[in-house]
Short mmCIF file of C-alpha atoms in Angstrom, two decimals:
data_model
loop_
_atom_site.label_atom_id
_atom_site.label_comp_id
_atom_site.label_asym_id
_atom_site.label_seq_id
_atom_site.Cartn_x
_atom_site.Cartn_y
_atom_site.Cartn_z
CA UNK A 188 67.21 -0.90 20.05
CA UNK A 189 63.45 -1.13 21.29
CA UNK A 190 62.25 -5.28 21.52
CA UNK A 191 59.94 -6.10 18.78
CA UNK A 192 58.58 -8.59 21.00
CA UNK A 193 58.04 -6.73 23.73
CA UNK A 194 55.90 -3.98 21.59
CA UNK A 195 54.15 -6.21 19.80
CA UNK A 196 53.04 -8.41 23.41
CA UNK A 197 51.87 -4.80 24.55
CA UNK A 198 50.16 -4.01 21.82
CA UNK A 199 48.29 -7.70 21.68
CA UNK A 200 47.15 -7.11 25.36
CA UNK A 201 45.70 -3.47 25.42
CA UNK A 202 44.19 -4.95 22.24
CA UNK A 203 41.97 -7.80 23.56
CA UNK A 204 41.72 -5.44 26.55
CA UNK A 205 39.67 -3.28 24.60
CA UNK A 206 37.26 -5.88 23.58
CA UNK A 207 38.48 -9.18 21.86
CA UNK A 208 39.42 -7.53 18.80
CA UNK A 209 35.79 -5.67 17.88
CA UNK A 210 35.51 -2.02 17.86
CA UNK A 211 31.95 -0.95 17.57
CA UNK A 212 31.04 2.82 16.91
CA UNK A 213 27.96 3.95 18.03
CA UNK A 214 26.91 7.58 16.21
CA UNK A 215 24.24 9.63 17.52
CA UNK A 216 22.70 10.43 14.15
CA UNK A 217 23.40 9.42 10.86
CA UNK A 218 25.43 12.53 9.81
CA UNK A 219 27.85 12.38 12.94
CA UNK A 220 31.20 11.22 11.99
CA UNK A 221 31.88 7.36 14.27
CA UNK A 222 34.83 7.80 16.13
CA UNK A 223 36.92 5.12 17.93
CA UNK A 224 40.28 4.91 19.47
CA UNK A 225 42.97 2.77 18.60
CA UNK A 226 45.03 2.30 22.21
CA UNK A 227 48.38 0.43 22.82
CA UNK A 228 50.46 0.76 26.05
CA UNK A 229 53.35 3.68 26.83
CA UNK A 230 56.93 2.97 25.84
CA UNK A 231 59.25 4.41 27.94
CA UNK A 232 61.84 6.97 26.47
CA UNK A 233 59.12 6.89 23.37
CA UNK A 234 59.15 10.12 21.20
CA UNK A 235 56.35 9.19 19.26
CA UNK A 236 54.85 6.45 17.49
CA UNK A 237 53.87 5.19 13.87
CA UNK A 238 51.11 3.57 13.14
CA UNK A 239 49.60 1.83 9.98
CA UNK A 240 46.26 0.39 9.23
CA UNK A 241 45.48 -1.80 6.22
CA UNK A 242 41.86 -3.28 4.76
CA UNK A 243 40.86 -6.60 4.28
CA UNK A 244 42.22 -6.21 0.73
CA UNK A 245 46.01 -5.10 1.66
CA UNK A 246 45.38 -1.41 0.97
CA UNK A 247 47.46 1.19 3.48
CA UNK A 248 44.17 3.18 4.54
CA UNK A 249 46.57 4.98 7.07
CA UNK A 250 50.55 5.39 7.58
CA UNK A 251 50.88 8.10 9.88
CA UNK A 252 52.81 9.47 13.48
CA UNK A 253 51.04 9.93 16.83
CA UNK A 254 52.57 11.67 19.84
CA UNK A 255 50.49 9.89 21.75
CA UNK A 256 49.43 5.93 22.49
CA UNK A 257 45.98 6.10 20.69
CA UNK A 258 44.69 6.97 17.55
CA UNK A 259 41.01 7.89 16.32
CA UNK A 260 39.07 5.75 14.06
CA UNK A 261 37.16 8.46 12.32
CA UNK A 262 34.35 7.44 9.75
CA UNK A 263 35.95 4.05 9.30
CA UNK A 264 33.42 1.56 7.63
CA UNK A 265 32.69 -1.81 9.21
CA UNK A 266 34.67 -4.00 8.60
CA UNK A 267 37.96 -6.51 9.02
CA UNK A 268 41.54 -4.01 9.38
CA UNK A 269 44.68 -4.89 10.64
CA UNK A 270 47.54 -2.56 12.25
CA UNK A 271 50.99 -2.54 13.57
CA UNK A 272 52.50 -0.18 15.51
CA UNK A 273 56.57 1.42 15.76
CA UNK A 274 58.19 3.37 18.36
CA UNK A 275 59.50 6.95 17.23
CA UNK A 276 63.29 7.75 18.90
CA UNK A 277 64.59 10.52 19.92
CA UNK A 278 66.19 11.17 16.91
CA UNK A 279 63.14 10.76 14.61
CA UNK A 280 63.49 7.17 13.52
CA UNK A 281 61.41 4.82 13.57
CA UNK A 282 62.15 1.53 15.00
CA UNK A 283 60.80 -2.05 14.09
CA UNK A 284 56.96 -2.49 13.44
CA UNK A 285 55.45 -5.12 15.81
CA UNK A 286 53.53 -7.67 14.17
CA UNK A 287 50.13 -7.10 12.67
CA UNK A 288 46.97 -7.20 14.99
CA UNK A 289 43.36 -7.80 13.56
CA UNK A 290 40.77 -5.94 14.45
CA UNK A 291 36.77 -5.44 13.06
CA UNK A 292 35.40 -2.32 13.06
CA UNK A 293 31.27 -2.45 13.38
CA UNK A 294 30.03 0.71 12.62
CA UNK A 295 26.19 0.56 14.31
CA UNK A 296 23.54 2.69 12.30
CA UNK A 297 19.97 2.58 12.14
CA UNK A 298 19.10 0.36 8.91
CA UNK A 299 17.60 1.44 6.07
CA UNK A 300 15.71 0.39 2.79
CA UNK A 301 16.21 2.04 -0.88
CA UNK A 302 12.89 0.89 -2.09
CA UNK A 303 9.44 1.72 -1.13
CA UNK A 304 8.72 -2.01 -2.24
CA UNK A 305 5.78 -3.59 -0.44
CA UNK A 306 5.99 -7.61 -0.44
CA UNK A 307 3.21 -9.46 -0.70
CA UNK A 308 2.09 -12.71 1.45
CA UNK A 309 -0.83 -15.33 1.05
CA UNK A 310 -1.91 -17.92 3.51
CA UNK A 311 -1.46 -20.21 0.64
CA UNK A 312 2.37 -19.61 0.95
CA UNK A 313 3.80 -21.69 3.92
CA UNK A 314 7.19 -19.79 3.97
CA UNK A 315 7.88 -16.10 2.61
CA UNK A 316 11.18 -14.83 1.84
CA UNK A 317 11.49 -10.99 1.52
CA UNK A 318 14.57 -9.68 -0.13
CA UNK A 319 15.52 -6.56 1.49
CA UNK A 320 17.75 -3.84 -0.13
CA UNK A 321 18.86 -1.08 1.78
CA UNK A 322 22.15 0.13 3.65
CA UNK A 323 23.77 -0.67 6.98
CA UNK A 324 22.07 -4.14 7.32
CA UNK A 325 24.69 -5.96 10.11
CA UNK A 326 25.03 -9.48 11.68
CA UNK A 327 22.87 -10.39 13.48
CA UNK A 328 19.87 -8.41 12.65
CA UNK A 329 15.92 -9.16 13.49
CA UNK A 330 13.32 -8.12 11.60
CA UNK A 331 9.57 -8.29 12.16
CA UNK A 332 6.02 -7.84 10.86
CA UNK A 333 3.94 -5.83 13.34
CA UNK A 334 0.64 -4.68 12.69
CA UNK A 335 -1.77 -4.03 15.62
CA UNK A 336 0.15 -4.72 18.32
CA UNK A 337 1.17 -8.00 17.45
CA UNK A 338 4.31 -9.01 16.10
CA UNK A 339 5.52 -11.61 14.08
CA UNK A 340 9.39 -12.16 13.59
CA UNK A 341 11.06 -13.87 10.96
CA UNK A 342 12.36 -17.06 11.86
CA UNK A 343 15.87 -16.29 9.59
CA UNK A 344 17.46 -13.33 8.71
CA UNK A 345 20.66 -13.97 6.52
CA UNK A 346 22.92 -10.83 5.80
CA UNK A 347 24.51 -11.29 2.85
CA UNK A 348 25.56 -7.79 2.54
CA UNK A 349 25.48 -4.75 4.03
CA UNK A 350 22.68 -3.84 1.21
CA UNK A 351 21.32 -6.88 0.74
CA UNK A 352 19.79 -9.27 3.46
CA UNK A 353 16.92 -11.95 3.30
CA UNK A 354 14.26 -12.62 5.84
CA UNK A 355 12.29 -15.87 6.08
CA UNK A 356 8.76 -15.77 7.47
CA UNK A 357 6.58 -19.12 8.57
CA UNK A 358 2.78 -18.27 7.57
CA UNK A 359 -0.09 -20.38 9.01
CA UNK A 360 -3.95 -19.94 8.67
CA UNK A 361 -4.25 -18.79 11.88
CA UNK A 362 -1.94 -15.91 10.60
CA UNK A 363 -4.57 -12.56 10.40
CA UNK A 364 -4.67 -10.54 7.04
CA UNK A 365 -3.90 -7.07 6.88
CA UNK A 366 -1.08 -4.67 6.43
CA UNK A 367 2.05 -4.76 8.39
CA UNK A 368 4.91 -2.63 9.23
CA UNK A 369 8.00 -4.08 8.64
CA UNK A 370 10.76 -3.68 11.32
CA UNK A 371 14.43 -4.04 11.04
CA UNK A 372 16.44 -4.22 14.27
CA UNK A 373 20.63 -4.21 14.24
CA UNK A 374 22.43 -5.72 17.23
CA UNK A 375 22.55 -2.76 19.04
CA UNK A 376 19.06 -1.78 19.40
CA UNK A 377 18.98 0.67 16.64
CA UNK A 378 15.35 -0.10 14.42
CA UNK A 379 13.95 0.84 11.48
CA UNK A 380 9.96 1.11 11.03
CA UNK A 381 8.69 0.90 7.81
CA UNK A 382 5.21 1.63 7.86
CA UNK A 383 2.20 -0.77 5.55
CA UNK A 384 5.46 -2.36 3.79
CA UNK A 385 3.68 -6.01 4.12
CA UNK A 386 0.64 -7.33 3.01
CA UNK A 387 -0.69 -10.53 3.75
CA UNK A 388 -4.21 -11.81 2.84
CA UNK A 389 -5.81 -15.63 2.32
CA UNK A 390 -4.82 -15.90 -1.41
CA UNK A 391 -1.49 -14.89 -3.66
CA UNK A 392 -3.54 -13.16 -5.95
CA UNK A 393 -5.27 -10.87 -3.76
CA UNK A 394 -2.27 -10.15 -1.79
CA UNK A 395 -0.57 -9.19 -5.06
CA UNK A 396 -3.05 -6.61 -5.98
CA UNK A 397 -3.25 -5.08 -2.97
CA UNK A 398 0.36 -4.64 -2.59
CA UNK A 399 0.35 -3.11 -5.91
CA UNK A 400 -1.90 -0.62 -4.76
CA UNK A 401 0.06 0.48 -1.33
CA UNK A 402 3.23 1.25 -3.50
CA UNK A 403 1.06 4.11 -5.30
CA UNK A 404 0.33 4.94 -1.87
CA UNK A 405 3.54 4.84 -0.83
CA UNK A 406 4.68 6.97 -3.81
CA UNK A 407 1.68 9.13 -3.90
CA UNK A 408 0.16 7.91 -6.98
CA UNK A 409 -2.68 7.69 -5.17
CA UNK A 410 -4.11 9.45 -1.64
CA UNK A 411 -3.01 8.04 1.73
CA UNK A 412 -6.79 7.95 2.94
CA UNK A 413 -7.13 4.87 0.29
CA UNK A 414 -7.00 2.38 2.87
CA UNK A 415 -8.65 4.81 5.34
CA UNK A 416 -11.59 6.38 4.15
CA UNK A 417 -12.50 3.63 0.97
CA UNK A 418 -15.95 3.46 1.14
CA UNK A 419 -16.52 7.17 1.83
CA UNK A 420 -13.97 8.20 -0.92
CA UNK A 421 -15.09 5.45 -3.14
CA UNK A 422 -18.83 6.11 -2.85
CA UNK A 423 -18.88 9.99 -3.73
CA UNK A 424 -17.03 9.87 -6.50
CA UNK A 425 -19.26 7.12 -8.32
CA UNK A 426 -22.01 9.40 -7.16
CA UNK A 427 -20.96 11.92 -9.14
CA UNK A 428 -19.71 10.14 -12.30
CA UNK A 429 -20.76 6.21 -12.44
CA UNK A 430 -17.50 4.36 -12.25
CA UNK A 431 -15.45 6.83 -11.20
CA UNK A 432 -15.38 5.14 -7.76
CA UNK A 433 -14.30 1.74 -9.32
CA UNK A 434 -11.85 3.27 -11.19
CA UNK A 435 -9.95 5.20 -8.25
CA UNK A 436 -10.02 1.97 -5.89
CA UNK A 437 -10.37 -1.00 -8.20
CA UNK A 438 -8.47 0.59 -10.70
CA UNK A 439 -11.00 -0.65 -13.19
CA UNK A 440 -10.39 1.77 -16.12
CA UNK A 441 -12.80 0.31 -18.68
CA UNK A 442 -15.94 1.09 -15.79
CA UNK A 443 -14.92 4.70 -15.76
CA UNK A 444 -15.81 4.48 -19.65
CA UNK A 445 -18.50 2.46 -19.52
CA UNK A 446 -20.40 3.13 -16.93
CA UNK A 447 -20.95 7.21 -17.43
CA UNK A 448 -21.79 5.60 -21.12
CA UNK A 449 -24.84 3.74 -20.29
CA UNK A 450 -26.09 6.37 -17.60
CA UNK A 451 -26.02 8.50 -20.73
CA UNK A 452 -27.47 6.07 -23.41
CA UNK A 453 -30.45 5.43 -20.28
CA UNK A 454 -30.84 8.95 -19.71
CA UNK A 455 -31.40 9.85 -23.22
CA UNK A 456 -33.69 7.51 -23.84
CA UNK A 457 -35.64 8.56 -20.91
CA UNK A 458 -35.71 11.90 -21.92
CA UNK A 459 -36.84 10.94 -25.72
CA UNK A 460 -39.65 9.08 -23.75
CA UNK A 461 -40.34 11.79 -21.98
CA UNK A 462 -40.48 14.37 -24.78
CA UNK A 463 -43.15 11.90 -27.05
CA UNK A 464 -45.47 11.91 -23.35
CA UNK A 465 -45.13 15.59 -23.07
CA UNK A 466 -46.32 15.62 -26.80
CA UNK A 467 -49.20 13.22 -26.72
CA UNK A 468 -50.41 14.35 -23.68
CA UNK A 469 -50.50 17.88 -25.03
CA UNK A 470 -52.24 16.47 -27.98
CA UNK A 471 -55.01 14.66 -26.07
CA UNK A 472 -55.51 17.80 -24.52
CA UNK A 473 -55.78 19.88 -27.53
CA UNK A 474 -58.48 16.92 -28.67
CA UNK A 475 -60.16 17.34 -25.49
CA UNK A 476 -60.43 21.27 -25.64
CA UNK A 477 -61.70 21.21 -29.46
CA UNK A 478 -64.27 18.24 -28.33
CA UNK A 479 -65.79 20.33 -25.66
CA UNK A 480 -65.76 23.14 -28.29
CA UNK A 481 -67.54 20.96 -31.25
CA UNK A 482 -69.96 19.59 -28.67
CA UNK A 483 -72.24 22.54 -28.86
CA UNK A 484 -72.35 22.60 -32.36
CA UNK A 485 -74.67 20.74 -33.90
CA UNK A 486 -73.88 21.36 -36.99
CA UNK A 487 -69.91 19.36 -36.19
CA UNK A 488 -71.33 16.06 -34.74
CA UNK A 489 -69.13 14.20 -37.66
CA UNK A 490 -66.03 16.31 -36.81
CA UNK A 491 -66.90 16.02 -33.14
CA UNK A 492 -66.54 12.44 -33.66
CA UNK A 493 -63.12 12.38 -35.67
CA UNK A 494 -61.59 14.66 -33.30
CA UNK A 495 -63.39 12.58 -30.32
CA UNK A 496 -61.55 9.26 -32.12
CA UNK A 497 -57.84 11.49 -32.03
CA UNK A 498 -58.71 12.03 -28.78
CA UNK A 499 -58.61 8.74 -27.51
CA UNK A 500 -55.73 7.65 -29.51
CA UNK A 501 -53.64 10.66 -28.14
CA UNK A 502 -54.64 9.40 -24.73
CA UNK A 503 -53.70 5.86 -25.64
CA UNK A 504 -50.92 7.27 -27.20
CA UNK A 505 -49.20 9.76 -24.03
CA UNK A 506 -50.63 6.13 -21.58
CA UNK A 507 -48.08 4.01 -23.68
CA UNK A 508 -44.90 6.44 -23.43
CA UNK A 509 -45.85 7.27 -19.30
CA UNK A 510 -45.40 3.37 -18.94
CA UNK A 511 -42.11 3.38 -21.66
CA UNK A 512 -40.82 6.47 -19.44
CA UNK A 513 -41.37 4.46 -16.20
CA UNK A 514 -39.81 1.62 -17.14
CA UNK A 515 -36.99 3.92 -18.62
CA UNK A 516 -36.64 5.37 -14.97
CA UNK A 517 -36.84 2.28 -13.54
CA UNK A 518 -34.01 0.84 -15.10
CA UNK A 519 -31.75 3.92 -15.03
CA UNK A 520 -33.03 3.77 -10.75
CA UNK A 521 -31.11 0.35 -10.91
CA UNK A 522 -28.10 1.10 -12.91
CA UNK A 523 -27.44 3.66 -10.58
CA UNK A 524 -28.41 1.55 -7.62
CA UNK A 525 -26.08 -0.92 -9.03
CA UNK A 526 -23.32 1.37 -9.93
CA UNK A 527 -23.07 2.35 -5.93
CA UNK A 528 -23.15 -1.38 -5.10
CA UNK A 529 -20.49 -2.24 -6.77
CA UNK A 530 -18.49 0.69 -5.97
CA UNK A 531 -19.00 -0.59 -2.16
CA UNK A 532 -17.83 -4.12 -2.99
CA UNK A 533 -14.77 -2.55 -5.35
CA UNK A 534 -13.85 -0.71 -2.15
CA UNK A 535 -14.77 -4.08 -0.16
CA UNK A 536 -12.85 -6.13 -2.28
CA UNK A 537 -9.69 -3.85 -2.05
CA UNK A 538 -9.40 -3.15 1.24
CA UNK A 539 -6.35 -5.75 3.11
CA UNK A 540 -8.29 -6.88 6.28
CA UNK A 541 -9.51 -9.60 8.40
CA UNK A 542 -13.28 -8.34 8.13
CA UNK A 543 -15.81 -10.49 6.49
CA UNK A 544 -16.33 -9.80 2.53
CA UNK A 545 -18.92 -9.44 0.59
CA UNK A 546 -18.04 -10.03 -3.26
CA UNK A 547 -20.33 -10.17 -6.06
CA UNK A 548 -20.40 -11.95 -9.01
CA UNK A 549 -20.17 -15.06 -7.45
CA UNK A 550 -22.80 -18.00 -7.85
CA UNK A 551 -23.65 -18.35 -4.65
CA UNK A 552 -25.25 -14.69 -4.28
CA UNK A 553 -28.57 -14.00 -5.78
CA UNK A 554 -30.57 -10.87 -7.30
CA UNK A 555 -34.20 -10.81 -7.33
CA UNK A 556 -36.01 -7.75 -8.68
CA UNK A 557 -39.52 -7.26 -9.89
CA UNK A 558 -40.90 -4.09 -12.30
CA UNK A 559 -44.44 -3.31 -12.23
CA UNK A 560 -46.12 -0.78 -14.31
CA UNK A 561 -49.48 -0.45 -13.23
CA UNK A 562 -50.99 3.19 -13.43
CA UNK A 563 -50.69 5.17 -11.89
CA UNK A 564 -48.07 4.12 -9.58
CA UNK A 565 -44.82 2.19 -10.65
CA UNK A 566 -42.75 0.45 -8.28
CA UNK A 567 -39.06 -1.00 -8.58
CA UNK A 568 -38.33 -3.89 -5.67
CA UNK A 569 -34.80 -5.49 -5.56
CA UNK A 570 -33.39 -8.06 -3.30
CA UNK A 571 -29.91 -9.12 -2.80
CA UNK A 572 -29.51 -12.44 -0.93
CA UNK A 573 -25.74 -12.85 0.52
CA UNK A 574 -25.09 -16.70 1.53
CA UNK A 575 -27.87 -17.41 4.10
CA UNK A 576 -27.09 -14.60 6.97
CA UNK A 577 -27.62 -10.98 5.12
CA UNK A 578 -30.63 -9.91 2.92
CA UNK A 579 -30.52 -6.12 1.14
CA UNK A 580 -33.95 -5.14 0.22
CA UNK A 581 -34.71 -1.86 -2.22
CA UNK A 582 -37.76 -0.24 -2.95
CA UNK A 583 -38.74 2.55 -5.44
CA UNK A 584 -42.15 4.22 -6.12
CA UNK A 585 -42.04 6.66 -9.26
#
């Protein structure tokens, strides 16, 4: 008869031998089954051995025989197990179990996150949780925000889960705006890099919208050069169709509607202006033709007159629409100067940085501009004052 005892003692030594009751299995990829060993001393005159391993809820996970004094831990998930171990005769029997050792398997993986959420953090906030979901979060895990070299790391990181984990962030105004990666590091080393997952600018609101706009980056609702080509992308498009621009980085719908609308309602006034110069001046020439005709009759002086009288009115007439149709071009000349302003400041205004803004619409800003219409020349001047350090100046001659 084998001495429980004695097989249990064994057992408890190789046990904290190994490593104070942790196992930790270390895989070289995700996809690579984690293997550990189970090891208890030799019994002499010892067949075999049986072994069982139970859960943290009392479920038998294994209740096999070994021939030899270890057994693999294959694909086990972390976790708290317990096991015992019998001695195998001669004969095939198996004696008395020792007594049941704990032991917690860790099972180190790189972590990972189910959502391509991007949080969202404002100077105005003075702590910032992020709720992370994923897989394979472990005690104790860091996690950081790291965006140009410089790293910020979350003061807390409480795992309440393997899926679920919460990191706490401090957030000062000396903090810089922009977007971060967000990091995740397990215990043993193993990170996860998240790339433009956090964005952080001086107000809650702003920082909402523009984390609204890098998860349709993220999913490809929109193109990755958003951040990285804004102006140039921005400015093209509302080149080509007024508010178009606005629309792909402001995500001002109503602008893509109403913008081509009043190019159109401009242009087609210019070009009715146009049309009624084109007339008149054909008529005053007509008048003039038939005058210079009439004029060496003298037999026409009265109709030389008339026509003389139609004349000048025609000429009156085409001088009246050439000032309507440069004051029609004028004013389409700064709709369309406006609508590429603004696309600049939509693409400005939505871009996550540190760099100085320039928004509009604000009362501090000013816009001068001055029409003259004084033939034969007419000249468009526009000034936009921004706070007391930058002046844009435009000019037009038509």
């Amino acid at each position: 008869m084998w001495n429980k005892k004695l097989i249990s003692f064994l057992i408890f030594i190789s046990i904290i031998f190994l490593g104070n009751l942790s196992l930790v299995a270390e895989p070289t990829s995700l996809d690579e089954p984690t293997t550990y060993q189970l090891k208890w001393m030799e019994v002499e005159g010892a067949s075999g051995y049986a072994i069982e391993i139970r859960n943290s809820n009392g479920y038998m996970v294994v209740s096999e025989r070994v021939d030899k004094t270890s057994f693999d831990l294959v694909n086990f998930t972390s976790g708290a197990y317990e096991h015992r171990v019998a001695v195998v005769n001669k004969l095939g029997k198996v004696g008395s179990f020792s007594e049941w050792v704990k032991f917690e398997v860790v099972v180190s993986k790189i972590p990972s996150l189910t959502k391509n959420s991007v949080y969202s953090v404002s100077k105005e906030e003075k702590e910032k949780v992020l709720l992370l979901e994923g897989n394979d979060f472990i005690h104790p895990m860091k996690v950081f925000m790291i965006a140009s070299g410089k790293k910020i790391q979350a003061k807390s990181v409480v795992v309440e889960s393997g899926k679920i984990a919460k990191a706490t962030f401090s957030i000062d105004a000396t903090t810089d705006t922009g977007i971060y990666d967000l990091v995740l590091e397990n215990p043993r080393k193993k990170t996860l890099t998240a790339k433009q997952r956090v964005v952080l600018s001086d107000s809650k609101e702003k920082a909402d919208r523009f984390a609204k706009r890098q998860e349709k980056v993220l999913n490809k609702e929109i193109p990755e050069d958003y951040y990285t080509t804004p102006y140039w992308s921005t400015l093209w498009r509302s080149s080509l169709i007024p508010g178009w621009g606005q629309k792909y980085i402001d995500g001002k719908d109503w602008k893509l509607y109403v913008y081509p609308l009043v190019a159109i309602g401009v242009g087609a006034l210019y070009a009715n202006s146009y049309q009624k110069f084109l007339s008149a001046r054909s008529n005053y020439e007509s008048s003039v033709l038939l005058g210079l005709f009439l004029a060496n009759e003298p037999s026409a002086q009265a109709v030389w007159l008339v026509n003389r009288n139609a004349a000048e009115s025609s000429f009156n007439s085409a001088k009246q629409e050439l000032q309507t149709l440069q004051i029609g071009a004028g004013v389409l000349g700064i709709f369309l100067a406006y609508n590429i302003l603004d696309s600049y400041f939509s693409a400005k205004r939505n871009v996550a940085s540190n760099q100085l803004e320039f928004p509009i619409f604000e009362d501090s800003k000013q816009v001068r501009t001055r029409v003259s219409a004084d033939l034969p020349q007419f000249g468009l001047s526009m000034n936009r004052n921004i706070g007391s350090r930058y002046e844009l100046e435009f000019f037009y001659n038509y």
